[in-house]
Amino acid sequence: MTLILEPETAVAHAWWWRTGDGSPEPADLALLSADERARAARIVHPATAVGFVAGRAASRRILSELLGVPPGDIGLGRRPCPGCGDPLHGPPAVLHPESPLWISISHTNGCGMLAVARVPVGVDVEGVRDFPVEELAESTLTGSESRVVLGAPDRPARTRAFLRAWTRKEAVLKAVGVGITTDLRAVETRPESSGPVVVAAGVPGTPASWTVTDLAVPDAWAAAISIPAGSAPTGSVPTGSVPAGSDGSRPEIHLRVHA
């Protein structure tokens, strides 16, 4: 798996895994730092705590294979926020060992994801569930997004369209490193398109535009991944990969299941 460090490999790799709703696995907790264990203990909802612990442990196990060090030696932290410079809420980062990799971590009920790349990367996964799309649209969607989402033929279709827009926004803003602190109504994701789509985030000091691709996770979830425009795939990503072009110039995104 160390091939990810080679320049000619895929632009980004993503892994997804299932999580439970009971108690965190002792083997997972053992891989977390003291600060992470304290954070997990403060989480009120058991499923959220399990997702957080499983996500940090799974990320270390995957990164261990990529970097050739034991998972317990992987130090996770954050890069400084590009908006304010605060080191406490920037994008996640591998602090130890030193590496050229960028990472992004996401989890929702029943599923977690890690994205890894040699360029800034963002990933988001959300559970497909019933929620007030009409109410949320006003505060989270652009005008054109609202017309697409609210114009869908039935409630399940509106939910899917909303989650396509939402996960794309989250993936971009997580790649930028500011999260959803920005005005979501200023981020246009073209949910009518199956993608990939180019999205502008408008945060100074970061790439001007991002290519966002929907990820083919099981139907219980919706997910998207974002990388700087110019190094993006040209179609939606199935489990596996989008193959490179005949000249080797077309970038790839690989999606795998982490057992």
PDB file of C-alpha atoms in Angstrom:
ATOM      1  CA  MET A   1       0.000   0.000   0.000  1.00  0.00           C
ATOM      2  CA  THR A   2       3.004   2.328   0.176  1.00  0.00           C
ATOM      3  CA  LEU A   3       2.465   2.996  -3.542  1.00  0.00           C
ATOM      4  CA  ILE A   4       0.316   5.942  -2.494  1.00  0.00           C
ATOM      5  CA  LEU A   5       3.554   7.804  -1.845  1.00  0.00           C
ATOM      6  CA  GLU A   6       4.634   7.508  -5.470  1.00  0.00           C
ATOM      7  CA  PRO A   7       3.847  10.459  -7.776  1.00  0.00           C
ATOM      8  CA  GLU A   8       2.266   8.324 -10.496  1.00  0.00           C
ATOM      9  CA  THR A   9      -0.373   6.753  -8.252  1.00  0.00           C
ATOM     10  CA  ALA A  10      -3.981   7.826  -7.707  1.00  0.00           C
ATOM     11  CA  VAL A  11      -4.744  11.393  -6.743  1.00  0.00           C
ATOM     12  CA  ALA A  12      -6.758  10.185  -3.761  1.00  0.00           C
ATOM     13  CA  HIS A  13      -7.603   6.988  -1.929  1.00  0.00           C
ATOM     14  CA  ALA A  14     -10.721   6.544   0.196  1.00  0.00           C
ATOM     15  CA  TRP A  15     -11.773   3.786   2.566  1.00  0.00           C
ATOM     16  CA  TRP A  16     -15.133   3.191   4.203  1.00  0.00           C
ATOM     17  CA  TRP A  17     -16.107   0.895   7.067  1.00  0.00           C
ATOM     18  CA  ARG A  18     -19.191  -0.020   9.052  1.00  0.00           C
ATOM     19  CA  THR A  19     -19.548   0.954  12.719  1.00  0.00           C
ATOM     20  CA  GLY A  20     -21.802  -0.370  15.461  1.00  0.00           C
ATOM     21  CA  ASP A  21     -23.970   1.373  18.028  1.00  0.00           C
ATOM     22  CA  GLY A  22     -22.903  -0.380  21.229  1.00  0.00           C
ATOM     23  CA  SER A  23     -19.693   0.424  23.060  1.00  0.00           C
ATOM     24  CA  PRO A  24     -16.307   1.261  21.515  1.00  0.00           C
ATOM     25  CA  GLU A  25     -14.066  -1.736  20.928  1.00  0.00           C
ATOM     26  CA  PRO A  26     -11.261  -1.967  23.529  1.00  0.00           C
ATOM     27  CA  ALA A  27      -8.747  -2.599  20.731  1.00  0.00           C
ATOM     28  CA  ASP A  28      -9.872   0.635  19.058  1.00  0.00           C
ATOM     29  CA  LEU A  29      -9.679   2.644  22.276  1.00  0.00           C
ATOM     30  CA  ALA A  30      -6.154   1.365  22.860  1.00  0.00           C
ATOM     31  CA  LEU A  31      -4.996   3.103  19.664  1.00  0.00           C
ATOM     32  CA  LEU A  32      -6.362   6.523  20.620  1.00  0.00           C
ATOM     33  CA  SER A  33      -4.371   9.253  22.336  1.00  0.00           C
ATOM     34  CA  ALA A  34      -5.316  10.360  25.838  1.00  0.00           C
ATOM     35  CA  ASP A  35      -6.959  13.499  24.420  1.00  0.00           C
ATOM     36  CA  GLU A  36      -8.984  11.437  21.950  1.00  0.00           C
ATOM     37  CA  ARG A  37     -10.160   9.053  24.665  1.00  0.00           C
ATOM     38  CA  ALA A  38     -11.205  12.026  26.787  1.00  0.00           C
ATOM     39  CA  ARG A  39     -13.091  13.493  23.838  1.00  0.00           C
ATOM     40  CA  ALA A  40     -14.852  10.167  23.230  1.00  0.00           C
ATOM     41  CA  ALA A  41     -15.898  10.017  26.881  1.00  0.00           C
ATOM     42  CA  ARG A  42     -17.569  13.417  26.550  1.00  0.00           C
ATOM     43  CA  ILE A  43     -19.728  12.375  23.586  1.00  0.00           C
ATOM     44  CA  VAL A  44     -23.308  11.895  24.776  1.00  0.00           C
ATOM     45  CA  HIS A  45     -24.706   9.653  22.036  1.00  0.00           C
ATOM     46  CA  PRO A  46     -23.254   6.106  22.100  1.00  0.00           C
ATOM     47  CA  ALA A  47     -23.351   5.643  18.312  1.00  0.00           C
ATOM     48  CA  THR A  48     -21.499   8.920  17.804  1.00  0.00           C
ATOM     49  CA  ALA A  49     -18.860   7.892  20.342  1.00  0.00           C
ATOM     50  CA  VAL A  50     -18.432   4.510  18.639  1.00  0.00           C
ATOM     51  CA  GLY A  51     -18.107   6.226  15.261  1.00  0.00           C
ATOM     52  CA  PHE A  52     -15.483   8.637  16.544  1.00  0.00           C
ATOM     53  CA  VAL A  53     -13.387   5.932  18.220  1.00  0.00           C
ATOM     54  CA  ALA A  54     -13.698   3.522  15.284  1.00  0.00           C
ATOM     55  CA  GLY A  55     -12.775   6.308  12.878  1.00  0.00           C
ATOM     56  CA  ARG A  56      -9.588   7.269  14.673  1.00  0.00           C
ATOM     57  CA  ALA A  57      -8.575   3.627  15.103  1.00  0.00           C
ATOM     58  CA  ALA A  58      -9.360   2.658  11.501  1.00  0.00           C
ATOM     59  CA  SER A  59      -7.489   5.700  10.217  1.00  0.00           C
ATOM     60  CA  ARG A  60      -4.404   4.710  12.191  1.00  0.00           C
ATOM     61  CA  ARG A  61      -4.560   1.136  10.919  1.00  0.00           C
ATOM     62  CA  ILE A  62      -4.822   2.274   7.305  1.00  0.00           C
ATOM     63  CA  LEU A  63      -2.110   4.894   7.689  1.00  0.00           C
ATOM     64  CA  SER A  64       0.073   2.300   9.377  1.00  0.00           C
ATOM     65  CA  GLU A  65       0.062   0.263   6.170  1.00  0.00           C
ATOM     66  CA  LEU A  66       0.757   3.325   4.048  1.00  0.00           C
ATOM     67  CA  LEU A  67       3.589   4.682   6.166  1.00  0.00           C
ATOM     68  CA  GLY A  68       5.141   1.444   7.390  1.00  0.00           C
ATOM     69  CA  VAL A  69       4.900   2.145  11.128  1.00  0.00           C
ATOM     70  CA  PRO A  70       2.776   0.521  13.872  1.00  0.00           C
ATOM     71  CA  PRO A  71      -0.732   2.038  14.175  1.00  0.00           C
ATOM     72  CA  GLY A  72      -0.017   3.088  17.731  1.00  0.00           C
ATOM     73  CA  ASP A  73       2.827   5.253  16.477  1.00  0.00           C
ATOM     74  CA  ILE A  74       0.577   7.296  14.185  1.00  0.00           C
ATOM     75  CA  GLY A  75       0.098  10.755  15.642  1.00  0.00           C
ATOM     76  CA  LEU A  76      -3.056  12.552  14.488  1.00  0.00           C
ATOM     77  CA  GLY A  77      -3.691  16.249  14.955  1.00  0.00           C
ATOM     78  CA  ARG A  78      -4.627  19.284  12.889  1.00  0.00           C
ATOM     79  CA  ARG A  79      -3.135  21.733  10.446  1.00  0.00           C
ATOM     80  CA  PRO A  80      -3.743  25.421  11.247  1.00  0.00           C
ATOM     81  CA  CYS A  81      -7.107  26.749  10.076  1.00  0.00           C
ATOM     82  CA  PRO A  82      -6.570  28.610   6.771  1.00  0.00           C
ATOM     83  CA  GLY A  83      -9.209  31.114   7.786  1.00  0.00           C
ATOM     84  CA  CYS A  84      -7.947  32.241  11.184  1.00  0.00           C
ATOM     85  CA  GLY A  85      -4.693  30.351  11.747  1.00  0.00           C
ATOM     86  CA  ASP A  86      -6.007  28.568  14.856  1.00  0.00           C
ATOM     87  CA  PRO A  87      -4.273  25.167  15.173  1.00  0.00           C
ATOM     88  CA  LEU A  88      -7.230  23.697  17.078  1.00  0.00           C
ATOM     89  CA  HIS A  89      -9.819  23.558  14.300  1.00  0.00           C
ATOM     90  CA  GLY A  90      -7.976  23.227  10.994  1.00  0.00           C
ATOM     91  CA  PRO A  91      -8.117  20.100   8.813  1.00  0.00           C
ATOM     92  CA  PRO A  92      -6.875  16.813  10.301  1.00  0.00           C
ATOM     93  CA  ALA A  93      -3.247  15.915   9.746  1.00  0.00           C
ATOM     94  CA  VAL A  94      -0.700  13.175  10.316  1.00  0.00           C
ATOM     95  CA  LEU A  95       1.696  14.665  12.867  1.00  0.00           C
ATOM     96  CA  HIS A  96       3.882  11.574  13.192  1.00  0.00           C
ATOM     97  CA  PRO A  97       5.674  10.243  11.287  1.00  0.00           C
ATOM     98  CA  GLU A  98       6.453  13.088   8.933  1.00  0.00           C
ATOM     99  CA  SER A  99       4.835  12.443   5.544  1.00  0.00           C
ATOM    100  CA  PRO A 100       3.587  14.250   2.426  1.00  0.00           C
ATOM    101  CA  LEU A 101       0.038  12.986   2.927  1.00  0.00           C
ATOM    102  CA  TRP A 102      -3.132  14.984   3.456  1.00  0.00           C
ATOM    103  CA  ILE A 103      -6.057  13.264   5.166  1.00  0.00           C
ATOM    104  CA  SER A 104      -9.758  13.751   5.801  1.00  0.00           C
ATOM    105  CA  ILE A 105     -11.967  11.747   8.190  1.00  0.00           C
ATOM    106  CA  SER A 106     -15.752  11.535   8.335  1.00  0.00           C
ATOM    107  CA  HIS A 107     -18.293   9.410  10.173  1.00  0.00           C
ATOM    108  CA  THR A 108     -22.044   9.119  10.469  1.00  0.00           C
ATOM    109  CA  ASN A 109     -24.355   6.538  12.000  1.00  0.00           C
ATOM    110  CA  GLY A 110     -23.116   3.131  10.898  1.00  0.00           C
ATOM    111  CA  CYS A 111     -20.303   4.274   8.600  1.00  0.00           C
ATOM    112  CA  GLY A 112     -16.911   5.948   8.696  1.00  0.00           C
ATOM    113  CA  MET A 113     -14.523   7.121   5.973  1.00  0.00           C
ATOM    114  CA  LEU A 114     -10.906   8.142   5.511  1.00  0.00           C
ATOM    115  CA  ALA A 115      -9.481   9.917   2.460  1.00  0.00           C
ATOM    116  CA  VAL A 116      -5.740  10.188   1.821  1.00  0.00           C
ATOM    117  CA  ALA A 117      -3.922  12.126  -0.901  1.00  0.00           C
ATOM    118  CA  ARG A 118      -0.734  13.972  -1.770  1.00  0.00           C
ATOM    119  CA  VAL A 119      -2.896  17.101  -2.243  1.00  0.00           C
ATOM    120  CA  PRO A 120      -5.521  18.684   0.025  1.00  0.00           C
ATOM    121  CA  VAL A 121      -8.512  16.363   0.234  1.00  0.00           C
ATOM    122  CA  GLY A 122     -11.921  16.351   1.869  1.00  0.00           C
ATOM    123  CA  VAL A 123     -14.431  13.544   2.342  1.00  0.00           C
ATOM    124  CA  ASP A 124     -17.920  13.519   3.810  1.00  0.00           C
ATOM    125  CA  VAL A 125     -20.399  10.705   4.454  1.00  0.00           C
ATOM    126  CA  GLU A 126     -23.978  11.097   5.665  1.00  0.00           C
ATOM    127  CA  GLY A 127     -26.673   8.593   6.549  1.00  0.00           C
ATOM    128  CA  VAL A 128     -29.754   8.592   4.325  1.00  0.00           C
ATOM    129  CA  ARG A 129     -32.613   9.391   6.666  1.00  0.00           C
ATOM    130  CA  ASP A 130     -35.832  11.354   6.812  1.00  0.00           C
ATOM    131  CA  PHE A 131     -35.324  14.989   7.759  1.00  0.00           C
ATOM    132  CA  PRO A 132     -36.983  18.368   6.987  1.00  0.00           C
ATOM    133  CA  VAL A 133     -35.418  19.090   3.613  1.00  0.00           C
ATOM    134  CA  GLU A 134     -37.733  22.022   2.962  1.00  0.00           C
ATOM    135  CA  GLU A 135     -36.677  23.758   6.184  1.00  0.00           C
ATOM    136  CA  LEU A 136     -32.971  23.101   5.714  1.00  0.00           C
ATOM    137  CA  ALA A 137     -32.922  24.207   2.094  1.00  0.00           C
ATOM    138  CA  GLU A 138     -33.445  27.867   2.973  1.00  0.00           C
ATOM    139  CA  SER A 139     -30.318  28.074   5.144  1.00  0.00           C
ATOM    140  CA  THR A 140     -27.993  25.667   3.318  1.00  0.00           C
ATOM    141  CA  LEU A 141     -28.702  25.687  -0.429  1.00  0.00           C
ATOM    142  CA  THR A 142     -28.154  28.173  -3.241  1.00  0.00           C
ATOM    143  CA  GLY A 143     -31.184  29.275  -5.235  1.00  0.00           C
ATOM    144  CA  SER A 144     -30.456  26.881  -8.083  1.00  0.00           C
ATOM    145  CA  GLU A 145     -29.777  24.009  -5.674  1.00  0.00           C
ATOM    146  CA  SER A 146     -33.105  24.653  -3.941  1.00  0.00           C
ATOM    147  CA  ARG A 147     -34.961  24.498  -7.251  1.00  0.00           C
ATOM    148  CA  VAL A 148     -33.342  21.156  -8.068  1.00  0.00           C
ATOM    149  CA  VAL A 149     -33.805  19.617  -4.625  1.00  0.00           C
ATOM    150  CA  LEU A 150     -37.337  20.839  -3.940  1.00  0.00           C
ATOM    151  CA  GLY A 151     -38.361  20.062  -7.503  1.00  0.00           C
ATOM    152  CA  ALA A 152     -37.527  16.366  -7.119  1.00  0.00           C
ATOM    153  CA  PRO A 153     -40.598  14.154  -7.676  1.00  0.00           C
ATOM    154  CA  ASP A 154     -40.996  12.671  -4.182  1.00  0.00           C
ATOM    155  CA  ARG A 155     -39.607  12.819  -0.657  1.00  0.00           C
ATOM    156  CA  PRO A 156     -36.954  10.094  -1.074  1.00  0.00           C
ATOM    157  CA  ALA A 157     -35.704  11.804  -4.231  1.00  0.00           C
ATOM    158  CA  ARG A 158     -35.601  15.174  -2.456  1.00  0.00           C
ATOM    159  CA  THR A 159     -33.625  13.600   0.390  1.00  0.00           C
ATOM    160  CA  ARG A 160     -31.109  12.084  -2.022  1.00  0.00           C
ATOM    161  CA  ALA A 161     -30.741  15.344  -3.946  1.00  0.00           C
ATOM    162  CA  PHE A 162     -30.247  17.307  -0.735  1.00  0.00           C
ATOM    163  CA  LEU A 163     -27.617  14.872   0.532  1.00  0.00           C
ATOM    164  CA  ARG A 164     -25.781  15.046  -2.785  1.00  0.00           C
ATOM    165  CA  ALA A 165     -25.528  18.818  -2.370  1.00  0.00           C
ATOM    166  CA  TRP A 166     -24.725  18.611   1.343  1.00  0.00           C
ATOM    167  CA  THR A 167     -21.950  16.008   1.091  1.00  0.00           C
ATOM    168  CA  ARG A 168     -20.369  17.895  -1.804  1.00  0.00           C
ATOM    169  CA  LYS A 169     -20.347  21.130   0.205  1.00  0.00           C
ATOM    170  CA  GLU A 170     -18.914  19.377   3.250  1.00  0.00           C
ATOM    171  CA  ALA A 171     -16.242  17.604   1.200  1.00  0.00           C
ATOM    172  CA  VAL A 172     -15.071  20.906  -0.288  1.00  0.00           C
ATOM    173  CA  LEU A 173     -15.096  22.842   2.973  1.00  0.00           C
ATOM    174  CA  LYS A 174     -13.295  20.022   4.784  1.00  0.00           C
ATOM    175  CA  ALA A 175     -10.647  19.995   2.046  1.00  0.00           C
ATOM    176  CA  VAL A 176     -10.306  23.765   2.415  1.00  0.00           C
ATOM    177  CA  GLY A 177     -10.022  23.272   6.163  1.00  0.00           C
ATOM    178  CA  VAL A 178     -12.750  25.579   7.457  1.00  0.00           C
ATOM    179  CA  GLY A 179     -15.663  23.146   7.783  1.00  0.00           C
ATOM    180  CA  ILE A 180     -19.202  24.497   7.727  1.00  0.00           C
ATOM    181  CA  THR A 181     -18.279  27.806   9.350  1.00  0.00           C
ATOM    182  CA  THR A 182     -18.715  29.478   5.966  1.00  0.00           C
ATOM    183  CA  ASP A 183     -22.066  30.402   4.375  1.00  0.00           C
ATOM    184  CA  LEU A 184     -23.248  27.179   2.735  1.00  0.00           C
ATOM    185  CA  ARG A 185     -25.547  29.172   0.448  1.00  0.00           C
ATOM    186  CA  ALA A 186     -22.451  30.571  -1.288  1.00  0.00           C
ATOM    187  CA  VAL A 187     -21.174  27.118  -2.323  1.00  0.00           C
ATOM    188  CA  GLU A 188     -22.837  25.871  -5.536  1.00  0.00           C
ATOM    189  CA  THR A 189     -22.633  22.088  -6.065  1.00  0.00           C
ATOM    190  CA  ARG A 190     -24.945  21.453  -9.058  1.00  0.00           C
ATOM    191  CA  PRO A 191     -26.902  18.528  -7.554  1.00  0.00           C
ATOM    192  CA  GLU A 192     -28.666  18.005 -10.898  1.00  0.00           C
ATOM    193  CA  SER A 193     -25.360  16.649 -12.252  1.00  0.00           C
ATOM    194  CA  SER A 194     -24.067  13.183 -11.448  1.00  0.00           C
ATOM    195  CA  GLY A 195     -20.608  14.743 -11.447  1.00  0.00           C
ATOM    196  CA  PRO A 196     -17.807  15.218 -11.055  1.00  0.00           C
ATOM    197  CA  VAL A 197     -18.443  18.933 -10.575  1.00  0.00           C
ATOM    198  CA  VAL A 198     -16.150  21.905 -10.044  1.00  0.00           C
ATOM    199  CA  VAL A 199     -16.976  23.901  -6.913  1.00  0.00           C
ATOM    200  CA  ALA A 200     -15.591  27.248  -5.742  1.00  0.00           C
ATOM    201  CA  ALA A 201     -15.156  27.814  -2.001  1.00  0.00           C
ATOM    202  CA  GLY A 202     -13.729  31.348  -2.034  1.00  0.00           C
ATOM    203  CA  VAL A 203     -11.389  31.012   0.961  1.00  0.00           C
ATOM    204  CA  PRO A 204      -8.194  33.090   0.549  1.00  0.00           C
ATOM    205  CA  GLY A 205      -4.970  31.112   0.576  1.00  0.00           C
ATOM    206  CA  THR A 206      -6.597  27.888  -0.650  1.00  0.00           C
ATOM    207  CA  PRO A 207      -7.254  26.519  -4.164  1.00  0.00           C
ATOM    208  CA  ALA A 208      -9.830  28.633  -6.012  1.00  0.00           C
ATOM    209  CA  SER A 209     -11.812  25.619  -7.210  1.00  0.00           C
ATOM    210  CA  TRP A 210     -12.266  21.988  -6.279  1.00  0.00           C
ATOM    211  CA  THR A 211     -13.360  18.918  -8.190  1.00  0.00           C
ATOM    212  CA  VAL A 212     -15.957  16.919  -6.274  1.00  0.00           C
ATOM    213  CA  THR A 213     -16.928  13.329  -7.014  1.00  0.00           C
ATOM    214  CA  ASP A 214     -19.739  11.297  -5.494  1.00  0.00           C
ATOM    215  CA  LEU A 215     -18.544   8.012  -3.962  1.00  0.00           C
ATOM    216  CA  ALA A 216     -20.332   4.697  -4.519  1.00  0.00           C
ATOM    217  CA  VAL A 217     -20.944   3.683  -0.912  1.00  0.00           C
ATOM    218  CA  PRO A 218     -23.937   1.434  -0.013  1.00  0.00           C
ATOM    219  CA  ASP A 219     -27.392   2.984  -0.403  1.00  0.00           C
ATOM    220  CA  ALA A 220     -27.773   3.616   3.336  1.00  0.00           C
ATOM    221  CA  TRP A 221     -25.293   6.477   2.983  1.00  0.00           C
ATOM    222  CA  ALA A 222     -24.264   9.266   0.638  1.00  0.00           C
ATOM    223  CA  ALA A 223     -20.639  10.380   0.277  1.00  0.00           C
ATOM    224  CA  ALA A 224     -18.403  12.693  -1.735  1.00  0.00           C
ATOM    225  CA  ILE A 225     -14.693  13.440  -2.054  1.00  0.00           C
ATOM    226  CA  SER A 226     -13.005  16.706  -3.062  1.00  0.00           C
ATOM    227  CA  ILE A 227      -9.535  17.520  -4.426  1.00  0.00           C
ATOM    228  CA  PRO A 228      -8.118  20.655  -6.064  1.00  0.00           C
ATOM    229  CA  ALA A 229      -9.438  21.195  -9.589  1.00  0.00           C
ATOM    230  CA  GLY A 230      -6.966  20.200 -12.262  1.00  0.00           C
ATOM    231  CA  SER A 231      -6.160  16.812 -10.727  1.00  0.00           C
ATOM    232  CA  ALA A 232      -9.682  15.404 -10.713  1.00  0.00           C
ATOM    233  CA  PRO A 233     -11.309  12.241 -12.069  1.00  0.00           C
ATOM    234  CA  THR A 234     -13.769  12.463 -14.962  1.00  0.00           C
ATOM    235  CA  GLY A 235     -16.596  10.293 -13.678  1.00  0.00           C
ATOM    236  CA  SER A 236     -18.284   8.962 -10.561  1.00  0.00           C
ATOM    237  CA  VAL A 237     -16.147   6.509  -8.646  1.00  0.00           C
ATOM    238  CA  PRO A 238     -17.280   2.900  -8.204  1.00  0.00           C
ATOM    239  CA  THR A 239     -15.898   0.587  -5.554  1.00  0.00           C
ATOM    240  CA  GLY A 240     -12.463   0.073  -7.048  1.00  0.00           C
ATOM    241  CA  SER A 241     -11.134   2.895  -9.189  1.00  0.00           C
ATOM    242  CA  VAL A 242     -11.471   5.082 -12.226  1.00  0.00           C
ATOM    243  CA  PRO A 243      -8.660   3.841 -14.503  1.00  0.00           C
ATOM    244  CA  ALA A 244      -5.993   6.145 -15.833  1.00  0.00           C
ATOM    245  CA  GLY A 245      -6.053   7.204 -19.474  1.00  0.00           C
ATOM    246  CA  SER A 246      -3.906   5.496 -22.083  1.00  0.00           C
ATOM    247  CA  ASP A 247      -1.233   8.155 -21.688  1.00  0.00           C
ATOM    248  CA  GLY A 248      -1.221   7.725 -17.912  1.00  0.00           C
ATOM    249  CA  SER A 249      -2.226  11.343 -17.389  1.00  0.00           C
ATOM    250  CA  ARG A 250      -5.743  10.819 -16.078  1.00  0.00           C
ATOM    251  CA  PRO A 251      -5.759  10.873 -12.276  1.00  0.00           C
ATOM    252  CA  GLU A 252      -7.462   8.153 -10.286  1.00  0.00           C
ATOM    253  CA  ILE A 253      -9.503   7.893  -7.133  1.00  0.00           C
ATOM    254  CA  HIS A 254      -9.596   4.494  -5.427  1.00  0.00           C
ATOM    255  CA  LEU A 255     -12.427   3.500  -3.092  1.00  0.00           C
ATOM    256  CA  ARG A 256     -11.975   0.481  -0.819  1.00  0.00           C
ATOM    257  CA  VAL A 257     -13.719  -1.251   2.052  1.00  0.00           C
ATOM    258  CA  HIS A 258     -11.733  -1.364   5.289  1.00  0.00           C
ATOM    259  CA  ALA A 259     -12.602  -4.527   7.199  1.00  0.00           C
TER     260      ALA A 259
END
